[in-house]
Amino acid sequence: MKETVLEVKDLVTTFKSADGPLPAVRGASFSVKKGETLCIVGESGCGKSITALSIMGLLPSNGMIADGSIFFNQRNLAEMSPKQMQKVRGNEVSMIFQEPMTALNPVFTVGFQIREPLMIHLKLSKKQAHMRGIELLKMVGIPSPVERMNQFPHELSGGMRQRVMIAIALSCNPSLLIADEPTTALDVTIQAQIIDLLNDLKEQLDMSMIMITHDMGVVAEIADRVIVMYAGEIIEEGRVEEIFENPQHPYTKGLLASVPNVDDPEFDLKPIAGSMPMLNEQISGCRFHPRCPYAFDKCMEQSPKTFYVTDKQSVRCWLQEEGVEQNGGRRASSL
Ligand code: SF4
C-alpha cells in the first residue's frame, strides 16, 4: 500500500465576523497517498479553496484554523508558525492558482520569479538557478525558454503564464501540488493541454496532487479519488469510477446531471435548483435539505452520519439508512 503524504483530520476553518466566527470548513477529514490525484469538487463557496488555503497556511488575515490537524509527512502544518510554513510552502508543498496573472508579479521577469524559490529553498547560486529555470520552462513545454526568461508576464499568453506558474510550483520538487481551478481562466483547447501537462508531470515526478475544481469534466480526466464538498462539509467521497458510475448523494447526482454531455444530443441538462447557503446561514439537520428533492423530516432535524457504500466510497445522507426508500424521492411534508 502506498504511503500517506497528507492526512487532514476534523479540519474546521473559520472567519471572524461581528456576529462571531463563521465556519467555512466544518470538520473535513481526508488523506492523499503518494502519487495519487485527489479532486475536491463543489460549487463556489463550498469550502474547497479554503481547505486548500488552510493546508498552505495562506488564509486571509480574518481566517483561522479553529480545530483539527493537517499532517504532512508526519508534521502538523496546523500548528506551524508562519516562519516554519514559509519553509514548507513552495518547497515541499506548492500551489497553482486560477489566474496566473495575479499570482505572477508583473514587474519582475519570468527568470527572476523562477530563480527566486531555487535560490531561497535549494540554495542554488544565481547562475545555477538560471540554468535550472531554463530546464523547468522546457519541462513544462515552453518554446524558446532562454528568451522567455527575460520576458515579463504580460508578454506571455494565458496558457504560457499558467505553464510558468507550474514551472515555479515544481521548481523545488514538491511532494504535493495543490492546483486551485488552474484551467478556469483559459480557453478550452489550452485547458486540455494544461490538464494533460499536469497529468504527465505528476507521473514523471511521482508527486501527489490535489485538484480543486467545479468542473466534472476535469475530474473525469485527472482524478484517482474524489471528494465532494457542500457548504463546508464533505458529503461524498470515493474512487473516481464510483463517483461517476454510482453516485449516492443527491448533490453529487445533481453535479453530474448539470454537466453537458456532447456525445448525447438527448441529454437532459438539469441545473441544481437553489444556491449554496451563506456562511452565516443557520441550517438545521442536513445542510443540503433546502435544495434536496429527496428531503424528508429527519433531514431537517439531524445532521446525517457517514455511511460506507464500499470500503472506499462514503456518503453523508440519511437515504443510506436502512429502511429509507432510496430511489423514491420522498418530499418532506413541510417542503
Ligand atoms: Fe437530501 Fe436528506 Fe440526504 Fe440531505 S440527508 S441529501 S436532505 S435526502
mmCIF file of C-alpha atoms and ligand atoms in Angstrom:
data_model
loop_
_atom_site.group_PDB
_atom_site.id
_atom_site.type_symbol
_atom_site.label_atom_id
_atom_site.label_comp_id
_atom_site.label_asym_id
_atom_site.label_seq_id
_atom_site.Cartn_x
_atom_site.Cartn_y
_atom_site.Cartn_z
ATOM 1 C CA MET A 1 0.000 0.000 0.000
ATOM 2 C CA LYS A 2 1.258 3.485 -0.888
ATOM 3 C CA GLU A 3 2.288 5.789 1.932
ATOM 4 C CA THR A 4 0.031 8.624 3.056
ATOM 5 C CA VAL A 5 1.501 12.028 2.254
ATOM 6 C CA LEU A 6 -1.247 14.223 3.680
ATOM 7 C CA GLU A 7 -3.769 13.457 6.421
ATOM 8 C CA VAL A 8 -6.365 16.130 7.205
ATOM 9 C CA LYS A 9 -8.466 15.383 10.288
ATOM 10 C CA ASP A 10 -11.582 17.197 11.507
ATOM 11 C CA LEU A 11 -10.443 20.480 9.956
ATOM 12 C CA VAL A 12 -12.517 23.480 10.999
ATOM 13 C CA THR A 13 -11.641 26.821 9.384
ATOM 14 C CA THR A 14 -13.498 29.943 10.458
ATOM 15 C CA PHE A 15 -13.661 33.621 9.538
ATOM 16 C CA LYS A 16 -14.024 36.429 12.050
ATOM 17 C CA SER A 17 -17.205 38.443 11.857
ATOM 18 C CA ALA A 18 -19.101 40.892 14.051
ATOM 19 C CA ASP A 19 -21.507 38.032 14.874
ATOM 20 C CA GLY A 20 -18.735 35.635 15.927
ATOM 21 C CA PRO A 21 -16.709 33.049 13.984
ATOM 22 C CA LEU A 22 -18.245 31.841 10.717
ATOM 23 C CA PRO A 23 -17.241 28.285 9.731
ATOM 24 C CA ALA A 24 -16.177 27.883 6.090
ATOM 25 C CA VAL A 25 -14.872 24.324 6.561
ATOM 26 C CA ARG A 26 -16.792 22.166 9.034
ATOM 27 C CA GLY A 27 -14.857 19.124 10.184
ATOM 28 C CA ALA A 28 -13.269 17.924 6.926
ATOM 29 C CA SER A 29 -11.222 14.710 7.075
ATOM 30 C CA PHE A 30 -9.391 13.158 4.137
ATOM 31 C CA SER A 31 -5.999 11.866 3.074
ATOM 32 C CA VAL A 32 -3.805 11.839 -0.023
ATOM 33 C CA LYS A 33 -1.444 8.991 -0.874
ATOM 34 C CA LYS A 34 1.874 9.209 -2.674
ATOM 35 C CA GLY A 35 1.394 9.553 -6.433
ATOM 36 C CA GLU A 36 -2.371 9.998 -6.086
ATOM 37 C CA THR A 37 -4.585 12.736 -7.567
ATOM 38 C CA LEU A 38 -7.446 13.749 -5.316
ATOM 39 C CA CYS A 39 -10.072 16.059 -6.796
ATOM 40 C CA ILE A 40 -12.112 18.267 -4.476
ATOM 41 C CA VAL A 41 -15.312 19.328 -6.235
ATOM 42 C CA GLY A 42 -18.270 21.534 -5.451
ATOM 43 C CA GLU A 43 -19.832 24.876 -6.353
ATOM 44 C CA SER A 44 -18.246 28.226 -5.459
ATOM 45 C CA GLY A 45 -18.410 28.829 -1.727
ATOM 46 C CA CYS A 46 -18.463 25.120 -0.759
ATOM 47 C CA GLY A 47 -15.158 25.413 1.145
ATOM 48 C CA LYS A 48 -12.849 23.675 -1.344
ATOM 49 C CA SER A 49 -10.466 26.615 -1.860
ATOM 50 C CA ILE A 50 -10.491 27.462 1.858
ATOM 51 C CA THR A 51 -9.480 23.860 2.574
ATOM 52 C CA ALA A 52 -6.521 24.307 0.201
ATOM 53 C CA LEU A 53 -5.530 27.672 1.699
ATOM 54 C CA SER A 54 -5.709 26.112 5.191
ATOM 55 C CA ILE A 55 -3.232 23.420 4.104
ATOM 56 C CA MET A 56 -0.927 26.037 2.566
ATOM 57 C CA GLY A 57 -1.098 28.385 5.571
ATOM 58 C CA LEU A 58 -2.341 31.098 3.217
ATOM 59 C CA LEU A 59 -5.671 32.008 4.816
ATOM 60 C CA PRO A 60 -6.604 35.695 4.689
ATOM 61 C CA SER A 61 -5.948 37.638 7.902
ATOM 62 C CA ASN A 62 -9.528 37.207 9.168
ATOM 63 C CA GLY A 63 -9.417 33.423 8.688
ATOM 64 C CA MET A 64 -8.045 30.797 11.066
ATOM 65 C CA ILE A 65 -7.817 27.066 11.619
ATOM 66 C CA ALA A 66 -10.089 26.707 14.638
ATOM 67 C CA ASP A 67 -9.768 22.938 15.065
ATOM 68 C CA GLY A 68 -8.319 19.769 13.602
ATOM 69 C CA SER A 69 -4.942 18.725 12.242
ATOM 70 C CA ILE A 70 -3.147 18.707 8.875
ATOM 71 C CA PHE A 71 -0.379 16.110 8.967
ATOM 72 C CA PHE A 72 2.016 16.372 6.032
ATOM 73 C CA ASN A 73 4.915 13.946 6.062
ATOM 74 C CA GLN A 74 4.328 13.401 9.796
ATOM 75 C CA ARG A 75 4.323 17.112 10.771
ATOM 76 C CA ASN A 76 1.196 19.010 11.775
ATOM 77 C CA LEU A 77 1.020 22.052 9.478
ATOM 78 C CA ALA A 78 -1.897 23.433 11.507
ATOM 79 C CA GLU A 79 0.476 24.014 14.417
ATOM 80 C CA MET A 80 3.363 25.537 12.486
ATOM 81 C CA SER A 81 4.387 29.181 12.817
ATOM 82 C CA PRO A 82 4.223 31.405 9.703
ATOM 83 C CA LYS A 83 8.028 31.190 9.502
ATOM 84 C CA GLN A 84 8.016 27.372 9.597
ATOM 85 C CA MET A 85 5.252 27.332 6.980
ATOM 86 C CA GLN A 86 7.340 29.513 4.663
ATOM 87 C CA LYS A 87 9.940 26.748 4.538
ATOM 88 C CA VAL A 88 7.338 24.118 3.655
ATOM 89 C CA ARG A 89 5.431 26.237 1.137
ATOM 90 C CA GLY A 90 6.892 26.358 -2.356
ATOM 91 C CA ASN A 91 9.374 23.735 -1.290
ATOM 92 C CA GLU A 92 7.589 20.572 -0.133
ATOM 93 C CA VAL A 93 4.032 21.697 -0.940
ATOM 94 C CA SER A 94 3.265 24.060 -3.829
ATOM 95 C CA MET A 95 0.116 25.631 -5.146
ATOM 96 C CA ILE A 96 -1.027 26.965 -8.503
ATOM 97 C CA PHE A 97 -3.950 29.336 -8.768
ATOM 98 C CA GLN A 98 -6.763 30.040 -11.171
ATOM 99 C CA GLU A 99 -5.422 33.305 -12.572
ATOM 100 C CA PRO A 100 -1.645 33.234 -13.132
ATOM 101 C CA MET A 101 -1.588 36.977 -13.894
ATOM 102 C CA THR A 102 -2.468 37.711 -10.274
ATOM 103 C CA ALA A 103 -0.076 35.075 -8.894
ATOM 104 C CA LEU A 104 2.893 36.244 -11.007
ATOM 105 C CA ASN A 105 4.456 39.585 -10.174
ATOM 106 C CA PRO A 106 4.000 41.872 -13.223
ATOM 107 C CA VAL A 107 7.131 43.941 -12.525
ATOM 108 C CA PHE A 108 9.614 41.049 -12.490
ATOM 109 C CA THR A 109 10.785 38.891 -15.393
ATOM 110 C CA VAL A 110 9.904 35.219 -15.638
ATOM 111 C CA GLY A 111 13.575 34.452 -14.964
ATOM 112 C CA PHE A 112 13.625 36.449 -11.724
ATOM 113 C CA GLN A 113 10.465 34.736 -10.472
ATOM 114 C CA ILE A 114 11.601 31.226 -11.309
ATOM 115 C CA ARG A 115 15.120 31.740 -9.889
ATOM 116 C CA GLU A 116 13.851 33.058 -6.548
ATOM 117 C CA PRO A 117 12.485 29.808 -4.992
ATOM 118 C CA LEU A 118 15.505 27.884 -6.291
ATOM 119 C CA MET A 119 17.904 30.297 -4.602
ATOM 120 C CA ILE A 120 15.879 30.524 -1.356
ATOM 121 C CA HIS A 121 14.854 26.908 -0.824
ATOM 122 C CA LEU A 122 17.554 24.943 -2.681
ATOM 123 C CA LYS A 123 20.358 27.472 -2.046
ATOM 124 C CA LEU A 124 21.409 27.458 -5.706
ATOM 125 C CA SER A 125 23.639 30.260 -6.989
ATOM 126 C CA LYS A 126 22.033 32.756 -9.380
ATOM 127 C CA LYS A 127 23.730 31.078 -12.350
ATOM 128 C CA GLN A 128 22.681 27.568 -11.285
ATOM 129 C CA ALA A 129 19.129 28.787 -10.653
ATOM 130 C CA HIS A 130 19.062 30.399 -14.100
ATOM 131 C CA MET A 131 20.114 27.160 -15.819
ATOM 132 C CA ARG A 132 17.609 25.145 -13.771
ATOM 133 C CA GLY A 133 14.918 27.724 -14.627
ATOM 134 C CA ILE A 134 15.540 27.160 -18.344
ATOM 135 C CA GLU A 135 15.256 23.379 -17.803
ATOM 136 C CA LEU A 136 11.985 23.832 -15.909
ATOM 137 C CA LEU A 137 10.485 26.017 -18.659
ATOM 138 C CA LYS A 138 11.469 23.302 -21.156
ATOM 139 C CA MET A 139 9.881 20.651 -18.939
ATOM 140 C CA VAL A 140 6.510 22.461 -18.959
ATOM 141 C CA GLY A 141 6.606 22.806 -22.754
ATOM 142 C CA ILE A 142 7.529 26.466 -23.155
ATOM 143 C CA PRO A 143 9.208 27.111 -26.523
ATOM 144 C CA SER A 144 12.366 29.295 -26.649
ATOM 145 C CA PRO A 145 12.911 29.040 -22.873
ATOM 146 C CA VAL A 146 16.161 31.063 -22.920
ATOM 147 C CA GLU A 147 14.342 34.076 -24.387
ATOM 148 C CA ARG A 148 11.283 33.591 -22.134
ATOM 149 C CA MET A 149 13.445 34.006 -19.036
ATOM 150 C CA ASN A 150 13.864 37.688 -19.948
ATOM 151 C CA GLN A 151 10.195 38.358 -20.647
ATOM 152 C CA PHE A 152 7.583 39.859 -18.325
ATOM 153 C CA PRO A 153 4.281 38.059 -17.552
ATOM 154 C CA HIS A 154 2.213 40.459 -19.708
ATOM 155 C CA GLU A 155 4.273 39.436 -22.765
ATOM 156 C CA LEU A 156 3.018 35.834 -22.474
ATOM 157 C CA SER A 157 -0.352 34.279 -23.379
ATOM 158 C CA GLY A 158 -2.654 32.983 -20.589
ATOM 159 C CA GLY A 159 -1.644 29.381 -21.299
ATOM 160 C CA MET A 160 2.074 30.265 -21.225
ATOM 161 C CA ARG A 161 1.652 32.152 -17.948
ATOM 162 C CA GLN A 162 -0.024 29.106 -16.397
ATOM 163 C CA ARG A 163 2.874 26.944 -17.641
ATOM 164 C CA VAL A 164 5.305 29.385 -15.993
ATOM 165 C CA MET A 165 3.319 29.115 -12.736
ATOM 166 C CA ILE A 166 3.513 25.322 -12.960
ATOM 167 C CA ALA A 167 7.285 25.514 -13.563
ATOM 168 C CA ILE A 168 7.690 27.759 -10.493
ATOM 169 C CA ALA A 169 5.457 25.487 -8.400
ATOM 170 C CA LEU A 170 7.504 22.425 -9.377
ATOM 171 C CA SER A 171 10.895 24.108 -9.098
ATOM 172 C CA CYS A 172 11.765 22.614 -5.704
ATOM 173 C CA ASN A 173 10.360 19.121 -6.423
ATOM 174 C CA PRO A 174 7.363 19.312 -4.058
ATOM 175 C CA SER A 175 5.834 16.043 -2.930
ATOM 176 C CA LEU A 176 2.362 17.627 -3.048
ATOM 177 C CA LEU A 177 0.990 20.050 -5.640
ATOM 178 C CA ILE A 178 -2.318 21.803 -4.991
ATOM 179 C CA ALA A 179 -3.972 23.175 -8.124
ATOM 180 C CA ASP A 180 -6.922 25.501 -7.496
ATOM 181 C CA GLU A 181 -9.065 25.714 -10.649
ATOM 182 C CA PRO A 182 -5.889 26.052 -12.762
ATOM 183 C CA THR A 183 -7.725 25.942 -16.091
ATOM 184 C CA THR A 184 -10.851 28.001 -15.399
ATOM 185 C CA ALA A 185 -9.458 31.232 -16.871
ATOM 186 C CA LEU A 186 -8.182 29.509 -20.036
ATOM 187 C CA ASP A 187 -9.909 28.648 -23.291
ATOM 188 C CA VAL A 188 -10.976 25.047 -23.876
ATOM 189 C CA THR A 189 -8.048 23.870 -26.043
ATOM 190 C CA ILE A 190 -5.480 25.321 -23.651
ATOM 191 C CA GLN A 191 -7.395 23.829 -20.681
ATOM 192 C CA ALA A 192 -6.956 20.342 -22.143
ATOM 193 C CA GLN A 193 -3.230 20.949 -22.718
ATOM 194 C CA ILE A 194 -2.702 22.121 -19.128
ATOM 195 C CA ILE A 195 -4.607 19.124 -17.715
ATOM 196 C CA ASP A 196 -2.504 16.756 -19.863
ATOM 197 C CA LEU A 197 0.653 18.541 -18.751
ATOM 198 C CA LEU A 198 -0.256 18.244 -15.047
ATOM 199 C CA ASN A 199 -1.098 14.572 -15.505
ATOM 200 C CA ASP A 200 2.217 13.883 -17.260
ATOM 201 C CA LEU A 201 4.284 15.820 -14.724
ATOM 202 C CA LYS A 202 2.591 14.113 -11.797
ATOM 203 C CA GLU A 203 3.542 10.710 -13.262
ATOM 204 C CA GLN A 204 7.032 11.809 -14.233
ATOM 205 C CA LEU A 205 7.826 13.343 -10.831
ATOM 206 C CA ASP A 206 5.858 10.780 -8.761
ATOM 207 C CA MET A 207 4.183 13.516 -6.736
ATOM 208 C CA SER A 208 0.719 13.714 -5.224
ATOM 209 C CA MET A 209 -1.822 16.256 -6.388
ATOM 210 C CA ILE A 210 -4.962 17.889 -5.047
ATOM 211 C CA MET A 211 -7.015 19.364 -7.866
ATOM 212 C CA ILE A 212 -9.733 21.781 -6.855
ATOM 213 C CA THR A 213 -12.412 22.228 -9.469
ATOM 214 C CA HIS A 214 -16.104 22.711 -10.100
ATOM 215 C CA ASP A 215 -15.740 21.001 -13.495
ATOM 216 C CA MET A 216 -16.696 17.311 -13.531
ATOM 217 C CA GLY A 217 -15.068 17.026 -16.997
ATOM 218 C CA VAL A 218 -11.696 17.871 -15.412
ATOM 219 C CA VAL A 219 -12.401 15.376 -12.608
ATOM 220 C CA ALA A 220 -13.023 12.599 -15.140
ATOM 221 C CA GLU A 221 -9.707 13.399 -16.855
ATOM 222 C CA ILE A 222 -7.424 13.564 -13.882
ATOM 223 C CA ALA A 223 -8.791 12.118 -10.605
ATOM 224 C CA ASP A 224 -7.956 8.883 -8.844
ATOM 225 C CA ARG A 225 -10.239 9.758 -5.959
ATOM 226 C CA VAL A 226 -12.911 12.425 -5.489
ATOM 227 C CA ILE A 227 -14.238 14.415 -2.550
ATOM 228 C CA VAL A 228 -17.495 16.310 -2.982
ATOM 229 C CA MET A 229 -17.959 19.315 -0.688
ATOM 230 C CA TYR A 230 -21.134 21.183 0.110
ATOM 231 C CA ALA A 231 -21.484 24.158 2.479
ATOM 232 C CA GLY A 232 -18.190 23.425 4.222
ATOM 233 C CA GLU A 233 -18.730 19.669 4.641
ATOM 234 C CA ILE A 234 -17.500 16.618 2.767
ATOM 235 C CA ILE A 235 -20.716 14.952 1.700
ATOM 236 C CA GLU A 236 -19.360 12.170 -0.515
ATOM 237 C CA GLU A 237 -16.014 10.542 -1.184
ATOM 238 C CA GLY A 238 -14.968 7.708 -3.444
ATOM 239 C CA ARG A 239 -12.823 6.431 -6.287
ATOM 240 C CA VAL A 240 -13.443 8.362 -9.495
ATOM 241 C CA GLU A 241 -15.283 5.434 -11.115
ATOM 242 C CA GLU A 242 -17.528 5.051 -8.049
ATOM 243 C CA ILE A 243 -18.456 8.732 -8.103
ATOM 244 C CA PHE A 244 -19.266 8.718 -11.833
ATOM 245 C CA GLU A 245 -20.901 5.299 -12.084
ATOM 246 C CA ASN A 246 -22.617 5.032 -8.735
ATOM 247 C CA PRO A 247 -23.016 8.469 -7.132
ATOM 248 C CA GLN A 248 -25.026 8.271 -3.917
ATOM 249 C CA HIS A 249 -25.547 11.772 -2.586
ATOM 250 C CA PRO A 250 -28.350 13.785 -4.233
ATOM 251 C CA TYR A 251 -25.916 16.723 -4.564
ATOM 252 C CA THR A 252 -23.294 14.596 -6.373
ATOM 253 C CA LYS A 253 -26.030 13.319 -8.680
ATOM 254 C CA GLY A 254 -27.064 16.925 -9.273
ATOM 255 C CA LEU A 255 -23.496 17.958 -10.133
ATOM 256 C CA LEU A 256 -23.233 15.135 -12.663
ATOM 257 C CA ALA A 257 -26.639 15.934 -14.175
ATOM 258 C CA SER A 258 -25.624 19.550 -14.673
ATOM 259 C CA VAL A 259 -22.629 18.675 -16.910
ATOM 260 C CA PRO A 260 -23.429 18.888 -20.653
ATOM 261 C CA ASN A 261 -22.942 15.574 -22.485
ATOM 262 C CA VAL A 262 -21.707 16.389 -26.004
ATOM 263 C CA ASP A 263 -21.996 12.734 -27.094
ATOM 264 C CA ASP A 264 -25.686 12.545 -26.274
ATOM 265 C CA PRO A 265 -27.882 15.153 -28.002
ATOM 266 C CA GLU A 266 -30.876 13.859 -25.991
ATOM 267 C CA PHE A 267 -29.114 14.505 -22.686
ATOM 268 C CA ASP A 268 -31.363 16.474 -20.387
ATOM 269 C CA LEU A 269 -29.288 19.121 -18.624
ATOM 270 C CA LYS A 270 -30.636 19.742 -15.120
ATOM 271 C CA PRO A 271 -29.076 22.509 -13.048
ATOM 272 C CA ILE A 272 -29.311 22.099 -9.257
ATOM 273 C CA ALA A 273 -32.129 24.327 -8.021
ATOM 274 C CA GLY A 274 -31.313 26.988 -5.410
ATOM 275 C CA SER A 275 -27.907 28.192 -4.292
ATOM 276 C CA MET A 276 -25.167 27.480 -1.776
ATOM 277 C CA PRO A 277 -26.035 28.878 1.686
ATOM 278 C CA MET A 278 -24.115 31.867 3.019
ATOM 279 C CA LEU A 279 -21.546 31.193 5.774
ATOM 280 C CA ASN A 280 -23.767 32.852 8.378
ATOM 281 C CA GLU A 281 -26.905 30.949 7.375
ATOM 282 C CA GLN A 282 -28.158 28.658 10.128
ATOM 283 C CA ILE A 283 -29.461 25.405 8.647
ATOM 284 C CA SER A 284 -30.646 22.590 10.882
ATOM 285 C CA GLY A 285 -30.044 18.933 10.018
ATOM 286 C CA CYS A 286 -28.590 18.231 6.563
ATOM 287 C CA ARG A 287 -27.187 21.455 5.111
ATOM 288 C CA PHE A 288 -28.385 20.413 1.642
ATOM 289 C CA HIS A 289 -32.012 19.889 2.690
ATOM 290 C CA PRO A 290 -33.394 23.218 1.379
ATOM 291 C CA ARG A 291 -32.254 22.184 -2.135
ATOM 292 C CA CYS A 292 -32.751 18.434 -1.915
ATOM 293 C CA PRO A 293 -35.646 16.862 -3.839
ATOM 294 C CA TYR A 294 -35.462 13.812 -1.561
ATOM 295 C CA ALA A 295 -35.516 15.591 1.805
ATOM 296 C CA PHE A 296 -37.752 14.106 4.490
ATOM 297 C CA ASP A 297 -38.450 15.091 8.078
ATOM 298 C CA LYS A 298 -35.310 13.614 9.636
ATOM 299 C CA CYS A 299 -33.128 15.593 7.164
ATOM 300 C CA MET A 300 -34.284 18.842 8.740
ATOM 301 C CA GLU A 301 -33.659 17.731 12.282
ATOM 302 C CA GLN A 302 -30.427 15.731 12.329
ATOM 303 C CA SER A 303 -27.111 16.143 10.555
ATOM 304 C CA PRO A 304 -26.526 12.949 8.516
ATOM 305 C CA LYS A 305 -23.993 10.356 9.666
ATOM 306 C CA THR A 306 -21.336 8.988 7.322
ATOM 307 C CA PHE A 307 -22.412 5.737 5.668
ATOM 308 C CA TYR A 308 -19.992 3.440 3.824
ATOM 309 C CA VAL A 309 -21.197 2.190 0.438
ATOM 310 C CA THR A 310 -17.917 0.327 -0.282
ATOM 311 C CA ASP A 311 -14.588 0.290 1.554
ATOM 312 C CA LYS A 312 -13.604 3.464 -0.369
ATOM 313 C CA GLN A 313 -16.939 5.206 -1.009
ATOM 314 C CA SER A 314 -18.710 7.050 1.786
ATOM 315 C CA VAL A 315 -21.681 9.408 1.842
ATOM 316 C CA ARG A 316 -23.407 11.657 4.351
ATOM 317 C CA CYS A 317 -27.074 11.235 3.582
ATOM 318 C CA TRP A 318 -29.979 9.779 5.555
ATOM 319 C CA LEU A 319 -31.195 7.955 2.436
ATOM 320 C CA GLN A 320 -28.448 5.425 3.136
ATOM 321 C CA GLU A 321 -30.037 4.446 6.417
ATOM 322 C CA GLU A 322 -31.633 1.059 6.434
ATOM 323 C CA GLY A 323 -35.351 1.231 5.793
ATOM 324 C CA VAL A 324 -35.324 4.564 3.983
ATOM 325 C CA GLU A 325 -36.562 4.385 0.430
ATOM 326 C CA GLN A 326 -33.508 5.015 -1.788
ATOM 327 C CA ASN A 327 -34.986 5.999 -5.109
ATOM 328 C CA GLY A 328 -38.441 7.247 -4.389
ATOM 329 C CA GLY A 329 -37.631 10.860 -3.635
ATOM 330 C CA ARG A 330 -39.846 11.325 -0.579
ATOM 331 C CA ARG A 331 -40.535 15.012 -0.170
ATOM 332 C CA ALA A 332 -40.994 16.209 3.369
ATOM 333 C CA SER A 333 -44.456 17.468 4.009
ATOM 334 C CA SER A 334 -43.173 20.839 5.110
ATOM 335 C CA LEU A 335 -41.230 21.493 1.884
HETATM 336 FE FE1 SF4 B 1 -31.263 15.038 0.894
HETATM 337 FE FE2 SF4 B 1 -31.838 14.196 3.332
HETATM 338 FE FE3 SF4 B 1 -29.850 13.102 2.029
HETATM 339 FE FE4 SF4 B 1 -29.639 15.576 2.925
HETATM 340 S S1 SF4 B 1 -29.820 13.722 4.156
HETATM 341 S S2 SF4 B 1 -29.054 14.862 0.940
HETATM 342 S S3 SF4 B 1 -31.710 16.313 2.624
HETATM 343 S S4 SF4 B 1 -32.010 13.017 1.485
#
